[in-house]
Short mmCIF file of C-alpha atoms in Angstrom, two decimals:
data_model
loop_
_atom_site.label_atom_id
_atom_site.label_comp_id
_atom_site.label_asym_id
_atom_site.label_seq_id
_atom_site.Cartn_x
_atom_site.Cartn_y
_atom_site.Cartn_z
CA VAL A 1 0.00 0.00 0.00
CA LEU A 2 2.74 2.52 0.87
CA PRO A 3 4.03 2.80 -2.71
CA MET A 4 0.65 4.45 -3.45
CA VAL A 5 0.87 6.75 -0.39
CA ASP A 6 2.47 10.16 -0.79
CA LEU A 7 2.55 11.19 2.84
CA PHE A 8 2.27 8.80 5.78
CA ALA A 9 1.73 10.30 9.25
CA PRO A 10 1.21 7.74 12.00
CA SER A 11 2.11 8.24 15.62
CA ILE A 12 5.54 6.92 16.53
CA GLU A 13 3.83 4.24 18.64
CA GLU A 14 1.61 3.14 15.73
CA ALA A 15 4.57 2.97 13.36
CA LEU A 16 6.64 0.95 15.82
CA TYR A 17 3.75 -1.42 16.58
CA VAL A 18 3.07 -2.12 12.90
CA LEU A 19 6.65 -2.23 11.60
CA ASP A 20 8.40 -3.93 14.53
CA PRO A 21 5.92 -5.45 17.00
CA HIS A 22 8.65 -7.25 18.98
CA LYS A 23 10.56 -4.01 19.55
CA PHE A 24 7.28 -2.28 20.42
CA LYS A 25 6.55 -4.83 23.14
CA ALA A 26 10.11 -4.62 24.50
CA ARG A 27 10.09 -0.82 24.57
CA LYS A 28 6.62 -0.79 26.15
CA LEU A 29 7.92 -2.98 28.98
CA GLU A 30 11.00 -0.80 29.26
CA SER A 31 8.89 2.35 29.56
CA GLY A 32 6.94 0.97 32.53
CA ASN A 33 4.46 3.61 33.62
CA SER A 34 6.12 6.30 31.48
CA ASP A 35 4.90 7.45 28.10
CA LEU A 36 6.53 5.28 25.43
CA VAL A 37 7.23 8.41 23.35
CA GLU A 38 9.60 9.66 26.04
CA ILE A 39 12.01 6.71 25.75
CA LEU A 40 12.09 6.44 21.96
CA THR A 41 15.32 7.90 20.58
CA PRO A 42 16.02 9.98 17.49
CA ALA A 43 17.57 6.82 16.05
CA ASP A 44 14.25 5.00 16.58
CA HIS A 45 12.44 7.78 14.70
CA ARG A 46 14.96 7.71 11.86
CA GLU A 47 14.83 3.91 11.58
CA LEU A 48 11.04 3.89 11.34
CA ALA A 49 10.95 6.79 8.86
CA ASP A 50 13.56 5.03 6.70
CA ALA A 51 11.41 1.88 6.72
CA ILE A 52 8.32 3.90 5.70
CA LEU A 53 10.21 5.64 2.88
CA GLY A 54 11.70 2.30 1.85
CA MET A 55 8.17 0.93 1.43
CA GLY A 56 7.34 3.68 -1.03
CA ALA A 57 5.94 6.69 0.85
CA LYS A 58 7.47 10.01 -0.16
CA VAL A 59 7.12 11.75 3.20
CA ALA A 60 7.12 10.16 6.65
CA VAL A 61 5.86 12.27 9.55
CA LEU A 62 5.88 10.65 12.98
CA LYS A 63 3.62 12.24 15.58
CA SER A 64 5.55 12.12 18.83
CA GLY A 65 3.26 13.61 21.47
CA SER A 66 4.93 16.11 23.76
CA ARG A 67 8.13 15.83 21.72
CA GLY A 68 6.45 17.22 18.60
CA PHE A 69 6.89 15.77 15.11
CA TYR A 70 9.68 14.12 13.22
CA MET A 71 9.68 14.32 9.42
CA LYS A 72 11.87 12.64 6.83
CA THR A 73 11.40 12.93 3.07
CA ASP A 74 12.48 11.14 -0.07
CA CYS A 75 14.25 12.76 -3.05
CA ALA A 76 12.82 15.55 -5.22
CA GLU A 77 12.25 13.22 -8.17
CA ARG A 78 9.74 11.23 -6.10
CA PHE A 79 7.73 14.42 -5.43
CA GLU A 80 7.13 14.81 -9.16
CA GLU A 81 4.93 11.69 -8.91
CA MET A 82 2.58 13.56 -6.54
CA GLY A 83 0.89 15.66 -9.20
CA ALA A 84 -0.92 18.77 -7.96
CA ALA A 85 -0.31 17.84 -4.30
CA ARG A 86 3.47 18.01 -4.60
CA PRO A 87 5.31 20.71 -2.62
CA GLY A 88 5.79 24.10 -4.27
CA ASP A 89 9.57 23.69 -4.18
CA PRO A 90 10.35 19.95 -4.41
CA ALA A 91 14.10 20.61 -4.10
CA ASN A 92 13.52 22.32 -0.74
CA TRP A 93 11.66 19.29 0.60
CA SER A 94 14.10 16.77 -0.92
CA GLN A 95 15.84 14.40 1.51
CA ARG A 96 14.98 16.48 4.56
CA GLU A 97 15.00 15.40 8.17
CA LEU A 98 13.38 17.81 10.62
CA TRP A 99 11.90 18.00 14.10
CA ALA A 100 9.06 20.40 14.82
CA PRO A 101 8.49 21.07 18.52
CA ALA A 102 5.16 20.54 20.21
CA PHE A 103 3.24 23.68 21.03
CA ALA A 104 3.77 24.62 24.68
CA THR A 105 0.76 25.89 26.58
CA ASP A 106 -0.08 26.82 30.14
CA ALA A 107 -3.75 25.84 29.79
CA PHE A 108 -3.77 22.14 28.95
CA CYS A 109 -7.07 20.25 29.00
CA ASN A 110 -6.35 17.05 27.09
CA ALA A 111 -4.50 15.94 23.99
CA ALA A 112 -7.45 14.37 22.17
CA GLY A 113 -7.03 15.12 18.49
CA ALA A 114 -3.89 17.22 18.95
CA GLY A 115 -1.69 15.08 16.70
CA ASP A 116 -4.26 14.82 13.94
CA SER A 117 -4.95 18.56 14.13
CA ALA A 118 -1.23 19.32 13.92
CA ILE A 119 -0.95 17.03 10.88
CA GLY A 120 -3.70 19.19 9.39
CA GLY A 121 -1.43 22.19 9.97
CA PHE A 122 1.45 20.36 8.33
CA LEU A 123 -0.70 19.44 5.31
CA SER A 124 -1.93 23.00 5.01
CA ALA A 125 1.65 24.34 4.99
CA PHE A 126 2.77 21.59 2.58
CA LEU A 127 -0.07 22.18 0.13
CA ARG A 128 0.21 25.98 0.32
CA GLY A 129 3.80 25.79 -0.92
CA LYS A 130 5.50 26.65 2.39
CA THR A 131 9.12 25.56 2.72
CA ALA A 132 10.32 22.78 4.97
CA GLU A 133 12.11 25.42 7.06
CA VAL A 134 8.85 27.25 7.78
CA TRP A 135 7.28 24.02 8.93
CA GLY A 136 10.37 22.80 10.79
CA LYS A 137 10.90 26.05 12.70
CA GLY A 138 7.46 25.46 14.11
CA PRO A 139 5.58 25.05 15.99
CA VAL A 140 3.16 24.58 13.11
CA HIS A 141 -0.18 23.55 14.48
CA ILE A 142 -3.85 23.79 13.89
CA TYR A 143 -5.78 24.85 16.93
CA ASP A 144 -9.15 23.26 17.08
CA ALA A 145 -11.45 25.81 18.67
CA ARG A 146 -13.98 23.21 19.74
CA ALA A 147 -12.23 22.87 23.12
CA ALA A 148 -13.51 26.34 24.01
CA GLN A 149 -17.07 25.11 23.50
CA ILE A 150 -16.84 22.06 25.75
CA GLU A 151 -17.83 22.66 29.35
CA ASN A 152 -15.92 19.67 30.70
CA PRO A 153 -12.37 19.51 29.29
CA ASP A 154 -12.46 15.70 29.49
CA ASP A 155 -15.71 15.59 27.48
CA ARG A 156 -14.97 14.84 23.84
CA LEU A 157 -18.46 13.66 22.98
CA SER A 158 -20.85 16.43 24.03
CA GLY A 159 -21.40 17.65 20.50
CA ARG A 160 -20.86 21.28 21.46
CA ASN A 161 -18.21 21.84 18.84
CA LEU A 162 -17.20 24.83 16.77
CA ASN A 163 -15.71 23.80 13.46
CA LEU A 164 -13.12 26.56 13.42
CA SER A 165 -9.43 25.94 12.94
CA LEU A 166 -6.45 28.26 12.87
CA LEU A 167 -3.08 27.51 11.33
CA GLN A 168 -0.08 28.89 13.21
CA VAL A 169 3.24 29.20 11.42
CA GLY A 170 5.74 30.72 13.84
CA ASP A 171 4.00 33.76 15.28
CA LYS A 172 1.45 34.18 12.46
CA PHE A 173 -2.09 32.75 12.44
CA TYR A 174 -4.23 31.90 9.39
CA PHE A 175 -7.87 30.78 9.04
#
């Protein structure tokens, strides 16, 4: 399937579980009560991204919770296969390896949907022709405004949602 996928963006845990279930189990035991993301190394991220690219994806983005995002890309020639969805400057995105930090906040309710929303921010920057540096300087995130409409921060099912998102690139916000 991955040869037909342009951009693959699982969580680091999902990627490890699918690509190396034995290592996933060992690392899960090693992490004990800690978050598995906290003990995975940059080498673990690189190894998984290399495996994803080796299976045919052109961009691998690994959502890594509080550590942010890790991205690794294939060569510019592979981006030509993407048609209209290719980056505005394929050479800029060619063979890149970047970390984008997680957005730090003082008012944390829960992380439900944070990784998927941030991938939305990445896709928006990617499709709007932004450079890898703009994304990598980060944090690049989409803020889902629905949290402001939920009375109980742990309530993800109340249905009181605003469908409003903002894209932040550095210190600038876009609707």
